[in-house]
mmCIF file with all atom_site columns, C-alpha atoms and ligand atoms in Angstrom:
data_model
loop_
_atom_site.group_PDB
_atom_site.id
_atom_site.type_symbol
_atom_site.label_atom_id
_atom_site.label_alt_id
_atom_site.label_comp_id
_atom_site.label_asym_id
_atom_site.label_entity_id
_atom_site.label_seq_id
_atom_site.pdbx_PDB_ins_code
_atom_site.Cartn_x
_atom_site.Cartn_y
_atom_site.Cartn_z
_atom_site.occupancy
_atom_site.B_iso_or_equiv
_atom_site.pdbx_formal_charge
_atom_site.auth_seq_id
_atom_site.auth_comp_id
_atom_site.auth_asym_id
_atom_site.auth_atom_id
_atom_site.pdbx_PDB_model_num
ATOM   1   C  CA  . UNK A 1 1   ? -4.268  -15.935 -19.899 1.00 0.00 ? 1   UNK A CA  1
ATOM   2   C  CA  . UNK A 1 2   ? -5.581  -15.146 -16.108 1.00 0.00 ? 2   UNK A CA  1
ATOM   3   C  CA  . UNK A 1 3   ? -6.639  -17.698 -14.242 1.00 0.00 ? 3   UNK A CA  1
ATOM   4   C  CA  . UNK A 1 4   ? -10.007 -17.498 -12.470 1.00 0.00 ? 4   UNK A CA  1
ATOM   5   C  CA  . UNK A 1 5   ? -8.226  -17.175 -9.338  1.00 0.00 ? 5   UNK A CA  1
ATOM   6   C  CA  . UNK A 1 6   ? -5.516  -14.522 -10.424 1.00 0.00 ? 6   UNK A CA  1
ATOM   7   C  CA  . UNK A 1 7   ? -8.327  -12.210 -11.416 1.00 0.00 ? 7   UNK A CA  1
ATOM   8   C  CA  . UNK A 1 8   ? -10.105 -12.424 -8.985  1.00 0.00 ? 8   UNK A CA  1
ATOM   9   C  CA  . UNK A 1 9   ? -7.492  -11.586 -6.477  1.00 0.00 ? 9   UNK A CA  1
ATOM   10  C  CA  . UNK A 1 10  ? -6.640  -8.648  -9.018  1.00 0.00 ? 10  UNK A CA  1
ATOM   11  C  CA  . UNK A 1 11  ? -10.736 -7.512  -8.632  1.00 0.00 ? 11  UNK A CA  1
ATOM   12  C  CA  . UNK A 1 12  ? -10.095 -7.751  -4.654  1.00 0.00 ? 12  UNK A CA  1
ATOM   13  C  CA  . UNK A 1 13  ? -6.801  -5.184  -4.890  1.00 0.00 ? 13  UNK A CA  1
ATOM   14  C  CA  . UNK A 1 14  ? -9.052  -2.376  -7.535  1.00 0.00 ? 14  UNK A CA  1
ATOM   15  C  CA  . UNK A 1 15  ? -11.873 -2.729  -4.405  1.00 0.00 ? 15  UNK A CA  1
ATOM   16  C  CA  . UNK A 1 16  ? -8.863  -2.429  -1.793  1.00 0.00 ? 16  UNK A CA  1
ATOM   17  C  CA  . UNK A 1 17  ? -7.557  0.595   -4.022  1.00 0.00 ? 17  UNK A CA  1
ATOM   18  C  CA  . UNK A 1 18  ? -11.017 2.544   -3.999  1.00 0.00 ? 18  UNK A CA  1
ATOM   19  C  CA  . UNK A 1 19  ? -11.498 1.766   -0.176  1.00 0.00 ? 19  UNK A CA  1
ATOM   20  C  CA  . UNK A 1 20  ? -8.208  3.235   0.487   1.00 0.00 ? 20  UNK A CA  1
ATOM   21  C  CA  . UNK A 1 21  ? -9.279  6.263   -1.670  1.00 0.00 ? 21  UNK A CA  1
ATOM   22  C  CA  . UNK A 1 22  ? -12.381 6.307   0.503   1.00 0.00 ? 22  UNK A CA  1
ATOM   23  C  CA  . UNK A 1 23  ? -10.280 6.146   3.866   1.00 0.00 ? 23  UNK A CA  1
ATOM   24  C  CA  . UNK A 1 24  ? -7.977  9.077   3.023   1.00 0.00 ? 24  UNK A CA  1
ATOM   25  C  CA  . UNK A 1 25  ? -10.839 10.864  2.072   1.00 0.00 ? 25  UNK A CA  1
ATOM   26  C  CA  . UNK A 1 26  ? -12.251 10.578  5.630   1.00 0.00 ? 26  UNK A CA  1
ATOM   27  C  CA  . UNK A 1 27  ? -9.196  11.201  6.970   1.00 0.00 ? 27  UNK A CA  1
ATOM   28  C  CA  . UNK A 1 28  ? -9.410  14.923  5.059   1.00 0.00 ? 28  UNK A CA  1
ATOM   29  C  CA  . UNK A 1 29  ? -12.854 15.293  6.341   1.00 0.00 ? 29  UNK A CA  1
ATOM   30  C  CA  . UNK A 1 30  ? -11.777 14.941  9.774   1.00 0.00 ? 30  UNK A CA  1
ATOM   31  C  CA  . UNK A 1 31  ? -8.962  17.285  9.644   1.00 0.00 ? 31  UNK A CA  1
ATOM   32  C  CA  . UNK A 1 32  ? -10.744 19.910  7.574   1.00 0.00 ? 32  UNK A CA  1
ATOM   33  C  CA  . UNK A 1 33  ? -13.218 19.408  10.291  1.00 0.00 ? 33  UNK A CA  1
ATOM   34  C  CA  . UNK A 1 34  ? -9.967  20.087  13.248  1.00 0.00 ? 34  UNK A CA  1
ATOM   35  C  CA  . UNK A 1 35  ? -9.224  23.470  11.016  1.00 0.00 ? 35  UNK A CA  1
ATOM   36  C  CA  . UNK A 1 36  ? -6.118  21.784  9.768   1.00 0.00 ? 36  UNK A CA  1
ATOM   37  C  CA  . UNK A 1 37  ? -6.956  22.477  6.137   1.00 0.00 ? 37  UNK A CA  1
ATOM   38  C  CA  . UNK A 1 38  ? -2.849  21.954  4.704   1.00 0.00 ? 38  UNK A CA  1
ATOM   39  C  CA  . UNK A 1 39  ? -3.132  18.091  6.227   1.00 0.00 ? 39  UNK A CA  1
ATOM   40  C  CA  . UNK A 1 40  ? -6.876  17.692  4.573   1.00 0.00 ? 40  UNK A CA  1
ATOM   41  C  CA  . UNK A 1 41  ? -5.130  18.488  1.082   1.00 0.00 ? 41  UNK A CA  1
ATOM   42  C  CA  . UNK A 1 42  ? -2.446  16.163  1.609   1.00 0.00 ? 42  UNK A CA  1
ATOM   43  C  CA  . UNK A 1 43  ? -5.057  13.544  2.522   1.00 0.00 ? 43  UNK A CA  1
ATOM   44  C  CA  . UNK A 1 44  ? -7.159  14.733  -0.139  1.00 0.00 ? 44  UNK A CA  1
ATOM   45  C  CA  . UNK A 1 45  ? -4.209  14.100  -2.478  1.00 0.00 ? 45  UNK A CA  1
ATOM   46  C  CA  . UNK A 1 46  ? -3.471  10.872  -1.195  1.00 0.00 ? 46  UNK A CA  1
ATOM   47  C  CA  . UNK A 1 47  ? -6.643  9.741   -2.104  1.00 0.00 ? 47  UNK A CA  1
ATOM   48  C  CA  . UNK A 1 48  ? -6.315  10.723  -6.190  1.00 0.00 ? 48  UNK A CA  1
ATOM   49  C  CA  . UNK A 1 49  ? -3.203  8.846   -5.853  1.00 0.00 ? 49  UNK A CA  1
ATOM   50  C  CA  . UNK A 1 50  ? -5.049  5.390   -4.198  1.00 0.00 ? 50  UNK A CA  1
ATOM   51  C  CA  . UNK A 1 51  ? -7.730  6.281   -7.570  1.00 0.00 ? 51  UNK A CA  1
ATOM   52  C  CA  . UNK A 1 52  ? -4.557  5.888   -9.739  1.00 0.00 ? 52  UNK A CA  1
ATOM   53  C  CA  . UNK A 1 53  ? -3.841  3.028   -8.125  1.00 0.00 ? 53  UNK A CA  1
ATOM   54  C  CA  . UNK A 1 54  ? -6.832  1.444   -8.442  1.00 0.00 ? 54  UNK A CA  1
ATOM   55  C  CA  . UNK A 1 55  ? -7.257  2.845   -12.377 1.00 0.00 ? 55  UNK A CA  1
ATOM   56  C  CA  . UNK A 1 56  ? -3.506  1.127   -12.607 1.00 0.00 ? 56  UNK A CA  1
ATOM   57  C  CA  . UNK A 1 57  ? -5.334  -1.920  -11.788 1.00 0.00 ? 57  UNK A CA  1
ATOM   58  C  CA  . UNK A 1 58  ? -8.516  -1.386  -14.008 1.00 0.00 ? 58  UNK A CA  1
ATOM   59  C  CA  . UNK A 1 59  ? -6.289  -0.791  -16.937 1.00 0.00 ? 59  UNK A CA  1
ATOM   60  C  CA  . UNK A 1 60  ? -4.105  -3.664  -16.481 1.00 0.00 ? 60  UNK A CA  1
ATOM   61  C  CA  . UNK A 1 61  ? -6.926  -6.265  -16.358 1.00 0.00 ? 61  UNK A CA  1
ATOM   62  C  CA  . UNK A 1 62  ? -9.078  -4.876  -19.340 1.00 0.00 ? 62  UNK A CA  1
ATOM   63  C  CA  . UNK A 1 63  ? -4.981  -5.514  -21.271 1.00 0.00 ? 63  UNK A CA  1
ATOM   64  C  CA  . UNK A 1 64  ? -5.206  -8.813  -20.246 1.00 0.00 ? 64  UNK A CA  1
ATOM   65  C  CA  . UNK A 1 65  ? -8.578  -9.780  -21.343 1.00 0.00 ? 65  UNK A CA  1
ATOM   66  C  CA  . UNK A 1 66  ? -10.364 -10.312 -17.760 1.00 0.00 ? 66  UNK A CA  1
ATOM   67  C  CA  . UNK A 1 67  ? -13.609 -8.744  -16.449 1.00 0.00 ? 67  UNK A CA  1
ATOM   68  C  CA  . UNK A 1 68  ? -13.131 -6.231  -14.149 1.00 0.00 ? 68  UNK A CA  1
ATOM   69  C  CA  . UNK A 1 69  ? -15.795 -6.603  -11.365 1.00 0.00 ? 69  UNK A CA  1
ATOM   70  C  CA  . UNK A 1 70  ? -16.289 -3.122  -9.313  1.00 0.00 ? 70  UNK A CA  1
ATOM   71  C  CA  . UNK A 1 71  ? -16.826 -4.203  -5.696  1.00 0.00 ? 71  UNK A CA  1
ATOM   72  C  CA  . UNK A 1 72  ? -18.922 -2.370  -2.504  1.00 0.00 ? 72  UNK A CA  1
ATOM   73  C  CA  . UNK A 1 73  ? -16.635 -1.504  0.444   1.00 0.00 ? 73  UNK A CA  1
ATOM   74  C  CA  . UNK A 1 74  ? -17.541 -0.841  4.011   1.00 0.00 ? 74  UNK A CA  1
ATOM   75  C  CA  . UNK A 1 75  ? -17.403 2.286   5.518   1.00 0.00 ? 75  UNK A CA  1
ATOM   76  C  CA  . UNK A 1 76  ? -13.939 3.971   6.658   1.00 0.00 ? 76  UNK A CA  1
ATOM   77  C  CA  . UNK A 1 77  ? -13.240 5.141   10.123  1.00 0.00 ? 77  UNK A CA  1
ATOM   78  C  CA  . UNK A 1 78  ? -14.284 8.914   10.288  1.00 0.00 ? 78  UNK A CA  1
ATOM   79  C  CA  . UNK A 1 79  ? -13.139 9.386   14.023  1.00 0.00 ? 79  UNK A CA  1
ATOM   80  C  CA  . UNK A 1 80  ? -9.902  9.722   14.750  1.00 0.00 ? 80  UNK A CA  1
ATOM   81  C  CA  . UNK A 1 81  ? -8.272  10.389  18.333  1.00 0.00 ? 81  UNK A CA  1
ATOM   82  C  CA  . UNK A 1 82  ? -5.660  13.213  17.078  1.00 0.00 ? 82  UNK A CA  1
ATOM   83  C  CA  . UNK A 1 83  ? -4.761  14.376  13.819  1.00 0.00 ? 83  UNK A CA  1
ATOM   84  C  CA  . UNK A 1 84  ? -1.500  12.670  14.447  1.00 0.00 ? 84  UNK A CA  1
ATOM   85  C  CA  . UNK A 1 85  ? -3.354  9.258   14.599  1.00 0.00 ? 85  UNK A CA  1
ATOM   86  C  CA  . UNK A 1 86  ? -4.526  9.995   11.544  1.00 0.00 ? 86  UNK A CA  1
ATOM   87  C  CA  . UNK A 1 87  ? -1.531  9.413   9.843   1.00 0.00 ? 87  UNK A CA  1
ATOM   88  C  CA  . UNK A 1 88  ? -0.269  6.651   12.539  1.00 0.00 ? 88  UNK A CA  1
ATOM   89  C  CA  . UNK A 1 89  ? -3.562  5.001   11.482  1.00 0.00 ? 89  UNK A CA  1
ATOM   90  C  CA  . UNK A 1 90  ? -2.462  5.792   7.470   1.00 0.00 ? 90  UNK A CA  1
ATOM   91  C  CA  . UNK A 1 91  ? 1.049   3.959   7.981   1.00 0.00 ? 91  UNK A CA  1
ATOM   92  C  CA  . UNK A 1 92  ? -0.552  1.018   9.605   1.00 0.00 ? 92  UNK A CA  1
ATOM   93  C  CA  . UNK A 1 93  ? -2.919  1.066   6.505   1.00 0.00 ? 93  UNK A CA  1
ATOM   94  C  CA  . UNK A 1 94  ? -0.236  1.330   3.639   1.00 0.00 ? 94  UNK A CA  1
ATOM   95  C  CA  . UNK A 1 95  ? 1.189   -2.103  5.868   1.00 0.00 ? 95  UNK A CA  1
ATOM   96  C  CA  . UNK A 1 96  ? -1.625  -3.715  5.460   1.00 0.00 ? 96  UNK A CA  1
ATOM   97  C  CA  . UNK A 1 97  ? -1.913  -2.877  1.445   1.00 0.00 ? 97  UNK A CA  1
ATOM   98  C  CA  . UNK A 1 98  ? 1.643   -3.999  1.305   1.00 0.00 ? 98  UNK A CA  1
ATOM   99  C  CA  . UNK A 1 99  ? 0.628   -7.355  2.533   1.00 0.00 ? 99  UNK A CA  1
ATOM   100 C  CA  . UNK A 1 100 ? -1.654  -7.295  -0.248  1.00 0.00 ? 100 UNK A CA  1
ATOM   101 C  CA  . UNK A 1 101 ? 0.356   -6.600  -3.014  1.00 0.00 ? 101 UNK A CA  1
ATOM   102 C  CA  . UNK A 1 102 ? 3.778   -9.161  -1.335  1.00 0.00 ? 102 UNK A CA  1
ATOM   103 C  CA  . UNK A 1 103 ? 0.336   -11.301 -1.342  1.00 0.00 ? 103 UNK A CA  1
ATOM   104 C  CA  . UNK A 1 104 ? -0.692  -11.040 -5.123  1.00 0.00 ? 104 UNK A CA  1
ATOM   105 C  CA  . UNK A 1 105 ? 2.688   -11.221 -6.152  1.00 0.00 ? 105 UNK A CA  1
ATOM   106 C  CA  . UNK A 1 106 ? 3.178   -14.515 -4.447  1.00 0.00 ? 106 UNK A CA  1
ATOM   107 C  CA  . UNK A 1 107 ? 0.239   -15.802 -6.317  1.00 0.00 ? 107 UNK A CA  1
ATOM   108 C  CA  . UNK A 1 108 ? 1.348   -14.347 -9.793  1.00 0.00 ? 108 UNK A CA  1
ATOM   109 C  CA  . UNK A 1 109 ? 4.571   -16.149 -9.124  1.00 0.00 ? 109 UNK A CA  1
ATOM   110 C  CA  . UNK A 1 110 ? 3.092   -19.321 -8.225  1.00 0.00 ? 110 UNK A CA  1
ATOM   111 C  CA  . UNK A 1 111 ? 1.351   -19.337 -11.223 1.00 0.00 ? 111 UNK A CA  1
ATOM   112 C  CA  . UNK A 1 112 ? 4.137   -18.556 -13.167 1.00 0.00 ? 112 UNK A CA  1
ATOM   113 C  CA  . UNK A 1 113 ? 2.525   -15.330 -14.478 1.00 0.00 ? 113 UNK A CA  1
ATOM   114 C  CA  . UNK A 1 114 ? 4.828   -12.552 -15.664 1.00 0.00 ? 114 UNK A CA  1
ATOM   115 C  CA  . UNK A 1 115 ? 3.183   -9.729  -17.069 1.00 0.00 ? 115 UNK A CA  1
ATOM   116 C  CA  . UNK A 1 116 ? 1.098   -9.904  -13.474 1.00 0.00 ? 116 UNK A CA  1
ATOM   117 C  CA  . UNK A 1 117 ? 4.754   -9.647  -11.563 1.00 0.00 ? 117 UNK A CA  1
ATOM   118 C  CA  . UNK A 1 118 ? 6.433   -7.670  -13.801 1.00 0.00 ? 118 UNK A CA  1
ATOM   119 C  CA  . UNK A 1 119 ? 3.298   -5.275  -13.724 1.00 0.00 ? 119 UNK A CA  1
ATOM   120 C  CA  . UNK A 1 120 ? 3.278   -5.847  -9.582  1.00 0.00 ? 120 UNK A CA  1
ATOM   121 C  CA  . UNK A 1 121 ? 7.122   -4.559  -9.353  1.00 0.00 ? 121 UNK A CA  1
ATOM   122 C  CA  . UNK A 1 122 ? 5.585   -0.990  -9.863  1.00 0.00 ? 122 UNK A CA  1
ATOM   123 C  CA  . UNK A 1 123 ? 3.618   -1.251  -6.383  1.00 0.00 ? 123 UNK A CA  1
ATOM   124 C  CA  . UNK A 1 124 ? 5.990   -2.870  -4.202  1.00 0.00 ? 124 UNK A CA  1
ATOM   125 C  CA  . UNK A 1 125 ? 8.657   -0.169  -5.124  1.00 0.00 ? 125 UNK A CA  1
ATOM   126 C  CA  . UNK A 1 126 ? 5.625   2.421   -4.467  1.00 0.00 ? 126 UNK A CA  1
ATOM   127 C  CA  . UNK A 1 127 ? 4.802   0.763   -1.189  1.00 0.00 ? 127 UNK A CA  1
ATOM   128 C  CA  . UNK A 1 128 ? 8.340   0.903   0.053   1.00 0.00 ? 128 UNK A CA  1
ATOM   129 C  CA  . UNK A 1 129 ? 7.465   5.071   -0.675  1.00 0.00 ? 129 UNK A CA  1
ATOM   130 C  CA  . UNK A 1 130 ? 4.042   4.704   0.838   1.00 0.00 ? 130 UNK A CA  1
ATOM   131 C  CA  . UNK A 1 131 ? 5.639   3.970   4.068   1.00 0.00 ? 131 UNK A CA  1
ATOM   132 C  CA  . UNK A 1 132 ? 8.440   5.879   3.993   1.00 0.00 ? 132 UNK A CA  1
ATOM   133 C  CA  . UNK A 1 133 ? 6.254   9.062   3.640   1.00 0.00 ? 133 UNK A CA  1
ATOM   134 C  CA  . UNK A 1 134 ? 4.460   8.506   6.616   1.00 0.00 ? 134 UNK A CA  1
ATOM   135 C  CA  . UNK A 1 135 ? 7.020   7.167   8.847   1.00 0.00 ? 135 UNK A CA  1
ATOM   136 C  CA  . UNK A 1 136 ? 8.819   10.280  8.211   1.00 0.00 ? 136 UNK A CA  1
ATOM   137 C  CA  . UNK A 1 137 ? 5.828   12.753  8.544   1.00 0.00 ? 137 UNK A CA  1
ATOM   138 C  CA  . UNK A 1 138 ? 5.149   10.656  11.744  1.00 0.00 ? 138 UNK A CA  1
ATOM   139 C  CA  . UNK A 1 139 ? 8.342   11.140  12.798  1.00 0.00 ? 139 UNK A CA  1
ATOM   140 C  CA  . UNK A 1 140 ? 7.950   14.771  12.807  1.00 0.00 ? 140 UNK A CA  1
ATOM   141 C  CA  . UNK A 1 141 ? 4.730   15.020  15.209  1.00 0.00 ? 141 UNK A CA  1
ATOM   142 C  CA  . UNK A 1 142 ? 7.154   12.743  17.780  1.00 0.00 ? 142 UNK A CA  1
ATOM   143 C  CA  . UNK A 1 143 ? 9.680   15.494  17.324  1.00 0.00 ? 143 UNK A CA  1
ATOM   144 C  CA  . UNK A 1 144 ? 7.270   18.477  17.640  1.00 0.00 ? 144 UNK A CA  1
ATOM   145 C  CA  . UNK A 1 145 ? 4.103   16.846  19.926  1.00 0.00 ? 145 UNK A CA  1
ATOM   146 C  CA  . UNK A 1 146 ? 0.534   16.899  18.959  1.00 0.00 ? 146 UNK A CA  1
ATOM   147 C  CA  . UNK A 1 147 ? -0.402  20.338  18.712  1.00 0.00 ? 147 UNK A CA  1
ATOM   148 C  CA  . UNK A 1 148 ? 1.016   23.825  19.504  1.00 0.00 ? 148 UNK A CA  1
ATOM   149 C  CA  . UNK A 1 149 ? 3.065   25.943  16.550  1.00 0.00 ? 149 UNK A CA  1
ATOM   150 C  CA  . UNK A 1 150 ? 4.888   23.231  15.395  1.00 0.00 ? 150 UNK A CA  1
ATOM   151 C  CA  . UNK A 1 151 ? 1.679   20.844  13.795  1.00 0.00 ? 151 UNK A CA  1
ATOM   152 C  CA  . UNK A 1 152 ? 0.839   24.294  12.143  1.00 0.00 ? 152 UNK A CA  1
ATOM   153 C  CA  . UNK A 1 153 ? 4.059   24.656  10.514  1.00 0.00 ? 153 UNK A CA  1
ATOM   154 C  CA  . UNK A 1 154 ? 3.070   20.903  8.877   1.00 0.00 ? 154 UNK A CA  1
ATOM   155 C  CA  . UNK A 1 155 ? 0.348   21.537  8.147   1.00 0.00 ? 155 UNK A CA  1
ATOM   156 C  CA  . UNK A 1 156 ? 1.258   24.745  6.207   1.00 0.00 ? 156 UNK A CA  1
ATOM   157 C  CA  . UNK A 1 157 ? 3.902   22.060  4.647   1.00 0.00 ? 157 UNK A CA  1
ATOM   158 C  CA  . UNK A 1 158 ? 1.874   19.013  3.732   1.00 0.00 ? 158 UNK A CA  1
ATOM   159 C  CA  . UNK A 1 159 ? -0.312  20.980  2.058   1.00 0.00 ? 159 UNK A CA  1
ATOM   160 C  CA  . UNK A 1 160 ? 1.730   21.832  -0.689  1.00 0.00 ? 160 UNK A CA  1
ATOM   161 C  CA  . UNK A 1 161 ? 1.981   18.822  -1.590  1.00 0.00 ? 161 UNK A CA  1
ATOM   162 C  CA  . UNK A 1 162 ? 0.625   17.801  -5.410  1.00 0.00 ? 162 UNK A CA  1
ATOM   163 C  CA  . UNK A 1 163 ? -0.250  14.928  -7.603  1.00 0.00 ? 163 UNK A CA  1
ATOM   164 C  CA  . UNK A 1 164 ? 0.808   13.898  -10.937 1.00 0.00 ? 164 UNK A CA  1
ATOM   165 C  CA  . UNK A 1 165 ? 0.007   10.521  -12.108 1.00 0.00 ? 165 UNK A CA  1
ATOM   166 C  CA  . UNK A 1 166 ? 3.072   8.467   -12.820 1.00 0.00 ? 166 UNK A CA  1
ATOM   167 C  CA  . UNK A 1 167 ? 5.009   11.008  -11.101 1.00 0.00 ? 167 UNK A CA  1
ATOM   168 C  CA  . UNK A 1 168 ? 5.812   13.318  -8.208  1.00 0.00 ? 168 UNK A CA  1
ATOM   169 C  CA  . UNK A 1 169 ? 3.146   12.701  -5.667  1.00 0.00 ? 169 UNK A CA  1
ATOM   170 C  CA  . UNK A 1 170 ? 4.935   15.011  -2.785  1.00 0.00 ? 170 UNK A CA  1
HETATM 171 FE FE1 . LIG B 2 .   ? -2.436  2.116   -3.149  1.00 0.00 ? 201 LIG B FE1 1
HETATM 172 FE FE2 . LIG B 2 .   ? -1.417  3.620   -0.662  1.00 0.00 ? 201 LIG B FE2 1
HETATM 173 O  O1  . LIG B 2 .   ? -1.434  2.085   -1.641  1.00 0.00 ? 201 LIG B O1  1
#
């Protein structure tokens, strides 16, 4: 049984899921729009994975009885400085969501409720790759600079990147 409050901070995370689908997807237009089409399909991708996310979420409440609620979201930034702050301003992003999930699963454990932190193990292990993947892609534009050959080579690299659901997603 969810409590009011539980599902309702479960409703929040599916909105926070589709706005981060939303966000990568500006984050694609605005390199597709710099001519750096390999990092617009790796943002591109990103976002199916943030719908998974968010589906994850769907799924899980309808299996628990609750009403899922689907929520507006404000608009995402669609300016970025760089496309390398694109992806310093994804990492500081997935932090954020990783708040949000450490946050949900302190409530699921307050209340004692363990299909809702058994089910949350799933996304703090995937957050702990969320970060990873840009901290190391970010670590590459420190290595190579902003622009020039090198941030063509990535790009050329990112954008073979693929998604499966509950699977590979580089
Ligand atoms: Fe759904 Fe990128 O966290």
């Amino acid at each position: 049984m969810l409590s009011e409050k539980l599902l309702k901070a479960l409703n929040d995370q599916i909105t926070h899921e589709f706005a981060s689908a939303n966000l990568y997807l500006s984050m694609a237009a605005y390199c597709a729009a710099q001519g750096y089409e390999g990092f617009s399909s790796f943002f591109i991708m990103q976002a199916e994975e943030e719908r998974f996310h968010a589906m994850k979420f769907f799924h899980f409440v309808n299996e628990l009885g609750g009403q899922v609620v689907i929520s507006g979201y404000p608009d995402p930034q669609q300016e970025f400085a760089s496309v390398k702050d694109t992806f310093e301003k994804a990492l500081a992003h997935e932090k954020f969501v990783t708040k949000l999930i450490n946050d949900l699963l302190d409530l699921a454990e307050s209340e004692k409720h363990r299909p809702t932190i058994s089910f949350l193990q799933w996304f703090v292990d995937e957050q702990v790759e969320e970060e990873d993947s840009f901290n190391t892609i970010i670590d590459k534009f420190n290595i190579i600079g902003d622009t020039g050959p090198g941030v063509y080579m990535l790009d050329k690299e990112l954008g073979q990147r693929t998604f499966s659901p509950e699977g590979s997603d580089q």
